[in-house]
JSON list of C-alpha atoms in Angstrom, two decimals:
[
{"chain": "A", "resi": 1, "resn": "PRO", "atom": "CA", "xyz": [0.03, -0.07, 0.11]},
{"chain": "A", "resi": 2, "resn": "ASN", "atom": "CA", "xyz": [1.12, 3.38, -0.51]},
{"chain": "A", "resi": 3, "resn": "PRO", "atom": "CA", "xyz": [1.97, 5.55, 2.56]},
{"chain": "A", "resi": 4, "resn": "PHE", "atom": "CA", "xyz": [0.15, 8.81, 0.35]},
{"chain": "A", "resi": 5, "resn": "PRO", "atom": "CA", "xyz": [-1.46, 8.85, -2.94]},
{"chain": "A", "resi": 6, "resn": "ILE", "atom": "CA", "xyz": [1.09, 8.35, -5.51]},
{"chain": "A", "resi": 7, "resn": "ASP", "atom": "CA", "xyz": [-1.47, 9.00, -8.17]},
{"chain": "A", "resi": 8, "resn": "ASP", "atom": "CA", "xyz": [-2.18, 12.64, -7.01]},
{"chain": "A", "resi": 9, "resn": "VAL", "atom": "CA", "xyz": [1.62, 13.56, -6.56]},
{"chain": "A", "resi": 10, "resn": "LEU", "atom": "CA", "xyz": [3.48, 12.10, -9.74]},
{"chain": "A", "resi": 11, "resn": "SER", "atom": "CA", "xyz": [2.26, 12.75, -13.57]},
{"chain": "A", "resi": 12, "resn": "PRO", "atom": "CA", "xyz": [0.77, 10.03, -15.58]},
{"chain": "A", "resi": 13, "resn": "ARG", "atom": "CA", "xyz": [4.10, 9.51, -17.35]},
{"chain": "A", "resi": 14, "resn": "ASP", "atom": "CA", "xyz": [6.21, 9.68, -14.21]},
{"chain": "A", "resi": 15, "resn": "LEU", "atom": "CA", "xyz": [3.87, 7.15, -12.86]},
{"chain": "A", "resi": 16, "resn": "ARG", "atom": "CA", "xyz": [4.16, 4.77, -15.41]},
{"chain": "A", "resi": 17, "resn": "HIS", "atom": "CA", "xyz": [8.03, 5.17, -15.23]},
{"chain": "A", "resi": 18, "resn": "VAL", "atom": "CA", "xyz": [8.09, 4.10, -11.59]},
{"chain": "A", "resi": 19, "resn": "LYS", "atom": "CA", "xyz": [5.66, 1.22, -12.02]},
{"chain": "A", "resi": 20, "resn": "LEU", "atom": "CA", "xyz": [8.24, 0.06, -15.00]},
{"chain": "A", "resi": 21, "resn": "LEU", "atom": "CA", "xyz": [11.50, 0.65, -12.84]},
{"chain": "A", "resi": 22, "resn": "TYR", "atom": "CA", "xyz": [9.72, -1.00, -9.74]},
{"chain": "A", "resi": 23, "resn": "GLY", "atom": "CA", "xyz": [7.89, -3.75, -11.32]},
{"chain": "A", "resi": 24, "resn": "LEU", "atom": "CA", "xyz": [4.41, -2.34, -9.70]},
{"chain": "A", "resi": 25, "resn": "GLY", "atom": "CA", "xyz": [1.29, -2.83, -11.09]},
{"chain": "A", "resi": 26, "resn": "GLY", "atom": "CA", "xyz": [-1.34, -6.11, -11.29]},
{"chain": "A", "resi": 27, "resn": "LEU", "atom": "CA", "xyz": [-1.69, -7.74, -8.09]},
{"chain": "A", "resi": 28, "resn": "SER", "atom": "CA", "xyz": [2.19, -8.74, -7.46]},
{"chain": "A", "resi": 29, "resn": "TYR", "atom": "CA", "xyz": [1.99, -8.41, -3.82]},
{"chain": "A", "resi": 30, "resn": "GLY", "atom": "CA", "xyz": [1.02, -10.80, -1.11]},
{"chain": "A", "resi": 31, "resn": "ASN", "atom": "CA", "xyz": [0.60, -14.35, -1.71]},
{"chain": "A", "resi": 32, "resn": "LEU", "atom": "CA", "xyz": [-2.22, -16.77, -1.30]},
{"chain": "A", "resi": 33, "resn": "SER", "atom": "CA", "xyz": [-2.65, -20.84, -0.56]},
{"chain": "A", "resi": 34, "resn": "THR", "atom": "CA", "xyz": [-5.11, -23.34, -0.30]},
{"chain": "A", "resi": 35, "resn": "ARG", "atom": "CA", "xyz": [-5.02, -26.61, 1.44]},
{"chain": "A", "resi": 36, "resn": "TYR", "atom": "CA", "xyz": [-4.29, -29.77, -0.74]},
{"chain": "A", "resi": 37, "resn": "ARG", "atom": "CA", "xyz": [-6.53, -32.47, 0.58]},
{"chain": "A", "resi": 38, "resn": "GLY", "atom": "CA", "xyz": [-6.10, -35.21, -1.97]},
{"chain": "A", "resi": 39, "resn": "GLY", "atom": "CA", "xyz": [-3.80, -38.21, -2.21]},
{"chain": "A", "resi": 40, "resn": "LEU", "atom": "CA", "xyz": [-0.44, -37.64, -3.62]},
{"chain": "A", "resi": 41, "resn": "ARG", "atom": "CA", "xyz": [0.21, -40.90, -6.20]},
{"chain": "A", "resi": 42, "resn": "GLY", "atom": "CA", "xyz": [3.49, -42.27, -5.65]},
{"chain": "A", "resi": 43, "resn": "VAL", "atom": "CA", "xyz": [4.43, -39.68, -3.16]},
{"chain": "A", "resi": 44, "resn": "PRO", "atom": "CA", "xyz": [4.99, -41.02, 0.28]},
{"chain": "A", "resi": 45, "resn": "ASP", "atom": "CA", "xyz": [2.41, -38.96, 3.20]},
{"chain": "A", "resi": 46, "resn": "PRO", "atom": "CA", "xyz": [4.87, -35.91, 4.15]},
{"chain": "A", "resi": 47, "resn": "ASP", "atom": "CA", "xyz": [5.76, -34.98, 7.77]},
{"chain": "A", "resi": 48, "resn": "GLY", "atom": "CA", "xyz": [3.27, -32.20, 7.80]},
{"chain": "A", "resi": 49, "resn": "PRO", "atom": "CA", "xyz": [0.62, -30.36, 5.25]},
{"chain": "A", "resi": 50, "resn": "VAL", "atom": "CA", "xyz": [0.40, -30.03, 1.55]},
{"chain": "A", "resi": 51, "resn": "PHE", "atom": "CA", "xyz": [-0.66, -26.72, -0.08]},
{"chain": "A", "resi": 52, "resn": "TRP", "atom": "CA", "xyz": [-1.00, -25.04, -3.67]},
{"chain": "A", "resi": 53, "resn": "MET", "atom": "CA", "xyz": [0.55, -21.21, -2.96]},
{"chain": "A", "resi": 54, "resn": "SER", "atom": "CA", "xyz": [1.30, -18.65, -5.46]},
{"chain": "A", "resi": 55, "resn": "ALA", "atom": "CA", "xyz": [4.93, -18.33, -6.39]},
{"chain": "A", "resi": 56, "resn": "SER", "atom": "CA", "xyz": [6.69, -15.28, -5.67]},
{"chain": "A", "resi": 57, "resn": "GLY", "atom": "CA", "xyz": [6.48, -12.13, -7.36]},
{"chain": "A", "resi": 58, "resn": "GLY", "atom": "CA", "xyz": [3.76, -12.85, -9.90]},
{"chain": "A", "resi": 59, "resn": "ASP", "atom": "CA", "xyz": [0.54, -11.30, -10.85]},
{"chain": "A", "resi": 60, "resn": "LYS", "atom": "CA", "xyz": [-1.86, -12.90, -8.82]},
{"chain": "A", "resi": 61, "resn": "SER", "atom": "CA", "xyz": [-4.49, -12.31, -11.54]},
{"chain": "A", "resi": 62, "resn": "GLU", "atom": "CA", "xyz": [-1.88, -14.18, -14.21]},
{"chain": "A", "resi": 63, "resn": "LEU", "atom": "CA", "xyz": [-1.73, -17.48, -12.17]},
{"chain": "A", "resi": 64, "resn": "ARG", "atom": "CA", "xyz": [-1.61, -19.64, -15.09]},
{"chain": "A", "resi": 65, "resn": "GLU", "atom": "CA", "xyz": [0.75, -22.53, -15.32]},
{"chain": "A", "resi": 66, "resn": "VAL", "atom": "CA", "xyz": [1.16, -25.21, -12.42]},
{"chain": "A", "resi": 67, "resn": "GLY", "atom": "CA", "xyz": [4.13, -26.04, -11.21]},
{"chain": "A", "resi": 68, "resn": "ARG", "atom": "CA", "xyz": [5.48, -22.26, -12.45]},
{"chain": "A", "resi": 69, "resn": "ASP", "atom": "CA", "xyz": [3.05, -19.88, -11.24]},
{"chain": "A", "resi": 70, "resn": "ILE", "atom": "CA", "xyz": [1.13, -22.10, -8.55]},
{"chain": "A", "resi": 71, "resn": "LEU", "atom": "CA", "xyz": [3.23, -24.31, -6.66]},
{"chain": "A", "resi": 72, "resn": "LEU", "atom": "CA", "xyz": [2.78, -27.43, -4.64]},
{"chain": "A", "resi": 73, "resn": "VAL", "atom": "CA", "xyz": [4.41, -27.29, -1.21]},
{"chain": "A", "resi": 74, "resn": "ARG", "atom": "CA", "xyz": [4.64, -30.80, 0.47]},
{"chain": "A", "resi": 75, "resn": "GLY", "atom": "CA", "xyz": [7.06, -29.93, 3.06]},
{"chain": "A", "resi": 76, "resn": "TYR", "atom": "CA", "xyz": [9.71, -28.08, 5.00]},
{"chain": "A", "resi": 77, "resn": "ASP", "atom": "CA", "xyz": [13.13, -29.08, 5.84]},
{"chain": "A", "resi": 78, "resn": "PRO", "atom": "CA", "xyz": [14.33, -27.31, 9.00]},
{"chain": "A", "resi": 79, "resn": "THR", "atom": "CA", "xyz": [17.79, -28.64, 8.46]},
{"chain": "A", "resi": 80, "resn": "ASP", "atom": "CA", "xyz": [18.32, -26.73, 5.32]},
{"chain": "A", "resi": 81, "resn": "ASP", "atom": "CA", "xyz": [15.54, -23.99, 5.98]},
{"chain": "A", "resi": 82, "resn": "THR", "atom": "CA", "xyz": [14.02, -24.83, 2.61]},
{"chain": "A", "resi": 83, "resn": "MET", "atom": "CA", "xyz": [10.43, -25.60, 1.28]},
{"chain": "A", "resi": 84, "resn": "VAL", "atom": "CA", "xyz": [9.86, -28.87, -0.36]},
{"chain": "A", "resi": 85, "resn": "LEU", "atom": "CA", "xyz": [7.88, -28.40, -3.55]},
{"chain": "A", "resi": 86, "resn": "SER", "atom": "CA", "xyz": [7.13, -31.18, -5.90]},
{"chain": "A", "resi": 87, "resn": "VAL", "atom": "CA", "xyz": [6.86, -29.78, -9.64]},
{"chain": "A", "resi": 88, "resn": "PRO", "atom": "CA", "xyz": [5.89, -31.41, -12.56]},
{"chain": "A", "resi": 89, "resn": "THR", "atom": "CA", "xyz": [8.51, -32.91, -15.30]},
{"chain": "A", "resi": 90, "resn": "GLY", "atom": "CA", "xyz": [9.63, -30.20, -17.91]},
{"chain": "A", "resi": 91, "resn": "ILE", "atom": "CA", "xyz": [8.52, -27.25, -15.90]},
{"chain": "A", "resi": 92, "resn": "ASN", "atom": "CA", "xyz": [10.92, -24.62, -14.63]},
{"chain": "A", "resi": 93, "resn": "PRO", "atom": "CA", "xyz": [9.19, -23.04, -11.40]},
{"chain": "A", "resi": 94, "resn": "ARG", "atom": "CA", "xyz": [9.46, -19.60, -10.16]},
{"chain": "A", "resi": 95, "resn": "ARG", "atom": "CA", "xyz": [10.53, -19.35, -6.25]},
{"chain": "A", "resi": 96, "resn": "VAL", "atom": "CA", "xyz": [7.84, -20.06, -4.10]},
{"chain": "A", "resi": 97, "resn": "SER", "atom": "CA", "xyz": [6.81, -16.97, -1.48]},
{"chain": "A", "resi": 98, "resn": "VAL", "atom": "CA", "xyz": [9.28, -16.19, 1.16]},
{"chain": "A", "resi": 99, "resn": "ASP", "atom": "CA", "xyz": [6.20, -16.69, 3.68]},
{"chain": "A", "resi": 100, "resn": "ALA", "atom": "CA", "xyz": [5.35, -20.29, 2.41]},
{"chain": "A", "resi": 101, "resn": "ILE", "atom": "CA", "xyz": [7.16, -20.97, 5.97]},
{"chain": "A", "resi": 102, "resn": "GLU", "atom": "CA", "xyz": [4.32, -19.22, 7.68]},
{"chain": "A", "resi": 103, "resn": "HIS", "atom": "CA", "xyz": [1.57, -20.61, 5.82]},
{"chain": "A", "resi": 104, "resn": "TRP", "atom": "CA", "xyz": [3.35, -24.39, 6.45]},
{"chain": "A", "resi": 105, "resn": "LEU", "atom": "CA", "xyz": [3.22, -23.51, 10.16]},
{"chain": "A", "resi": 106, "resn": "ILE", "atom": "CA", "xyz": [-0.56, -22.23, 10.06]},
{"chain": "A", "resi": 107, "resn": "TYR", "atom": "CA", "xyz": [-1.75, -25.27, 8.11]},
{"chain": "A", "resi": 108, "resn": "GLN", "atom": "CA", "xyz": [0.21, -27.67, 10.68]},
{"chain": "A", "resi": 109, "resn": "ALA", "atom": "CA", "xyz": [-1.15, -26.30, 13.96]},
{"chain": "A", "resi": 110, "resn": "HIS", "atom": "CA", "xyz": [-4.69, -25.65, 12.17]},
{"chain": "A", "resi": 111, "resn": "PRO", "atom": "CA", "xyz": [-6.05, -28.50, 10.49]},
{"chain": "A", "resi": 112, "resn": "ASP", "atom": "CA", "xyz": [-9.24, -26.39, 9.98]},
{"chain": "A", "resi": 113, "resn": "VAL", "atom": "CA", "xyz": [-7.49, -23.61, 8.01]},
{"chain": "A", "resi": 114, "resn": "GLY", "atom": "CA", "xyz": [-8.36, -24.47, 4.47]},
{"chain": "A", "resi": 115, "resn": "ALA", "atom": "CA", "xyz": [-6.75, -21.58, 3.05]},
{"chain": "A", "resi": 116, "resn": "ILE", "atom": "CA", "xyz": [-4.36, -18.11, 3.57]},
{"chain": "A", "resi": 117, "resn": "VAL", "atom": "CA", "xyz": [-4.12, -14.95, 2.18]},
{"chain": "A", "resi": 118, "resn": "HIS", "atom": "CA", "xyz": [-1.33, -12.48, 2.59]},
{"chain": "A", "resi": 119, "resn": "VAL", "atom": "CA", "xyz": [-1.80, -8.82, 1.58]},
{"chain": "A", "resi": 120, "resn": "ASP", "atom": "CA", "xyz": [0.73, -5.97, 2.17]},
{"chain": "A", "resi": 121, "resn": "ALA", "atom": "CA", "xyz": [-1.89, -3.74, 3.70]},
{"chain": "A", "resi": 122, "resn": "TRP", "atom": "CA", "xyz": [-3.71, -2.77, 6.97]},
{"chain": "A", "resi": 123, "resn": "VAL", "atom": "CA", "xyz": [-6.62, -3.53, 9.02]},
{"chain": "A", "resi": 124, "resn": "ALA", "atom": "CA", "xyz": [-7.14, -1.28, 12.21]},
{"chain": "A", "resi": 125, "resn": "GLY", "atom": "CA", "xyz": [-7.57, -2.99, 15.05]},
{"chain": "A", "resi": 126, "resn": "VAL", "atom": "CA", "xyz": [-6.08, -6.45, 14.53]},
{"chain": "A", "resi": 127, "resn": "ALA", "atom": "CA", "xyz": [-3.47, -8.33, 16.86]},
{"chain": "A", "resi": 128, "resn": "ALA", "atom": "CA", "xyz": [-0.12, -7.41, 15.21]},
{"chain": "A", "resi": 129, "resn": "THR", "atom": "CA", "xyz": [3.52, -9.39, 15.48]},
{"chain": "A", "resi": 130, "resn": "ASP", "atom": "CA", "xyz": [5.68, -7.17, 18.12]},
{"chain": "A", "resi": 131, "resn": "VAL", "atom": "CA", "xyz": [8.66, -7.30, 16.36]},
{"chain": "A", "resi": 132, "resn": "ASN", "atom": "CA", "xyz": [9.31, -6.37, 12.54]},
{"chain": "A", "resi": 133, "resn": "TYR", "atom": "CA", "xyz": [10.85, -9.55, 11.55]},
{"chain": "A", "resi": 134, "resn": "PRO", "atom": "CA", "xyz": [12.56, -10.13, 8.04]},
{"chain": "A", "resi": 135, "resn": "CYS", "atom": "CA", "xyz": [9.91, -11.78, 5.63]},
{"chain": "A", "resi": 136, "resn": "GLY", "atom": "CA", "xyz": [10.47, -15.07, 5.41]},
{"chain": "A", "resi": 137, "resn": "SER", "atom": "CA", "xyz": [11.84, -15.84, 8.70]},
{"chain": "A", "resi": 138, "resn": "GLU", "atom": "CA", "xyz": [11.08, -18.62, 10.92]},
{"chain": "A", "resi": 139, "resn": "GLU", "atom": "CA", "xyz": [10.78, -16.05, 13.95]},
{"chain": "A", "resi": 140, "resn": "LEU", "atom": "CA", "xyz": [8.05, -14.25, 11.76]},
{"chain": "A", "resi": 141, "resn": "ALA", "atom": "CA", "xyz": [6.18, -17.45, 10.80]},
{"chain": "A", "resi": 142, "resn": "HIS", "atom": "CA", "xyz": [6.20, -18.72, 14.41]},
{"chain": "A", "resi": 143, "resn": "SER", "atom": "CA", "xyz": [5.11, -15.08, 15.74]},
{"chain": "A", "resi": 144, "resn": "VAL", "atom": "CA", "xyz": [2.29, -15.15, 13.13]},
{"chain": "A", "resi": 145, "resn": "SER", "atom": "CA", "xyz": [1.24, -18.47, 13.92]},
{"chain": "A", "resi": 146, "resn": "ALA", "atom": "CA", "xyz": [0.99, -17.79, 17.70]},
{"chain": "A", "resi": 147, "resn": "LEU", "atom": "CA", "xyz": [-1.41, -14.75, 16.71]},
{"chain": "A", "resi": 148, "resn": "ILE", "atom": "CA", "xyz": [-3.64, -17.15, 14.96]},
{"chain": "A", "resi": 149, "resn": "ASP", "atom": "CA", "xyz": [-3.62, -19.44, 17.90]},
{"chain": "A", "resi": 150, "resn": "ALA", "atom": "CA", "xyz": [-4.65, -17.04, 20.12]},
{"chain": "A", "resi": 151, "resn": "GLU", "atom": "CA", "xyz": [-7.59, -15.78, 18.00]},
{"chain": "A", "resi": 152, "resn": "SER", "atom": "CA", "xyz": [-10.79, -17.17, 19.19]},
{"chain": "A", "resi": 153, "resn": "ASP", "atom": "CA", "xyz": [-11.58, -18.75, 15.80]},
{"chain": "A", "resi": 154, "resn": "SER", "atom": "CA", "xyz": [-8.18, -19.48, 14.21]},
{"chain": "A", "resi": 155, "resn": "ALA", "atom": "CA", "xyz": [-10.04, -20.96, 10.97]},
{"chain": "A", "resi": 156, "resn": "HIS", "atom": "CA", "xyz": [-11.09, -17.54, 10.35]},
{"chain": "A", "resi": 157, "resn": "ALA", "atom": "CA", "xyz": [-8.53, -15.11, 12.01]},
{"chain": "A", "resi": 158, "resn": "VAL", "atom": "CA", "xyz": [-6.84, -11.75, 10.51]},
{"chain": "A", "resi": 159, "resn": "VAL", "atom": "CA", "xyz": [-3.78, -10.87, 11.88]},
{"chain": "A", "resi": 160, "resn": "GLY", "atom": "CA", "xyz": [-0.92, -8.45, 11.44]},
{"chain": "A", "resi": 161, "resn": "LEU", "atom": "CA", "xyz": [2.46, -8.57, 10.68]},
{"chain": "A", "resi": 162, "resn": "ARG", "atom": "CA", "xyz": [4.32, -5.40, 11.85]},
{"chain": "A", "resi": 163, "resn": "ASN", "atom": "CA", "xyz": [5.34, -2.94, 9.43]},
{"chain": "A", "resi": 164, "resn": "HIS", "atom": "CA", "xyz": [4.34, -5.52, 6.77]},
{"chain": "A", "resi": 165, "resn": "GLY", "atom": "CA", "xyz": [0.83, -6.47, 6.19]},
{"chain": "A", "resi": 166, "resn": "ILE", "atom": "CA", "xyz": [-1.94, -8.95, 7.32]},
{"chain": "A", "resi": 167, "resn": "THR", "atom": "CA", "xyz": [-2.63, -12.64, 7.40]},
{"chain": "A", "resi": 168, "resn": "ALA", "atom": "CA", "xyz": [-6.13, -13.96, 7.01]},
{"chain": "A", "resi": 169, "resn": "THR", "atom": "CA", "xyz": [-7.05, -17.54, 7.41]},
{"chain": "A", "resi": 170, "resn": "GLY", "atom": "CA", "xyz": [-10.17, -19.45, 6.07]},
{"chain": "A", "resi": 171, "resn": "SER", "atom": "CA", "xyz": [-12.02, -22.11, 4.59]},
{"chain": "A", "resi": 172, "resn": "THR", "atom": "CA", "xyz": [-11.20, -21.49, 1.12]},
{"chain": "A", "resi": 173, "resn": "LEU", "atom": "CA", "xyz": [-9.75, -18.31, -0.67]},
{"chain": "A", "resi": 174, "resn": "ASP", "atom": "CA", "xyz": [-13.15, -17.25, -1.97]},
{"chain": "A", "resi": 175, "resn": "GLU", "atom": "CA", "xyz": [-14.60, -16.96, 1.72]},
{"chain": "A", "resi": 176, "resn": "ILE", "atom": "CA", "xyz": [-11.47, -14.81, 2.90]},
{"chain": "A", "resi": 177, "resn": "LEU", "atom": "CA", "xyz": [-11.86, -12.67, -0.23]},
{"chain": "A", "resi": 178, "resn": "ASP", "atom": "CA", "xyz": [-15.55, -11.96, 0.63]},
{"chain": "A", "resi": 179, "resn": "ARG", "atom": "CA", "xyz": [-14.54, -11.06, 4.02]}
]
């Protein structure tokens, strides 16, 4: 979100230039995921949740190719601090969102959460992290997961990430967006 109405400050030409320089436009900020509830053929049961997640930096209105734009996250390897992906043969995946660890921890702690949306915007009055942890850090993921734990309805919660935005849980992506 803009801290001020940038459209009112910059000329249309300058605004286009800023958007091109910084890759702004479309629905590129934030991320979303939805729990995968089907079986994984030929893949042993993972130690934790499996979910579909938007790739990093992509325009969320242009999620087209499974394995490139939409990634199947099937685990977390704490020894390497990496997310484990399942990618179809012949697909060159984009990088998974740095917030994948946060989604993984929330899904692991809350089997009733079916979807998660993170946006770089703010909602007044929500509980928020006390510290401005780096994006994608385990500390931020644990802090956000603890805030979700403390909500009266963890499956339908909205919590803040200090100086970063909000994370919302729900039954489905549509349900979260409708809220």
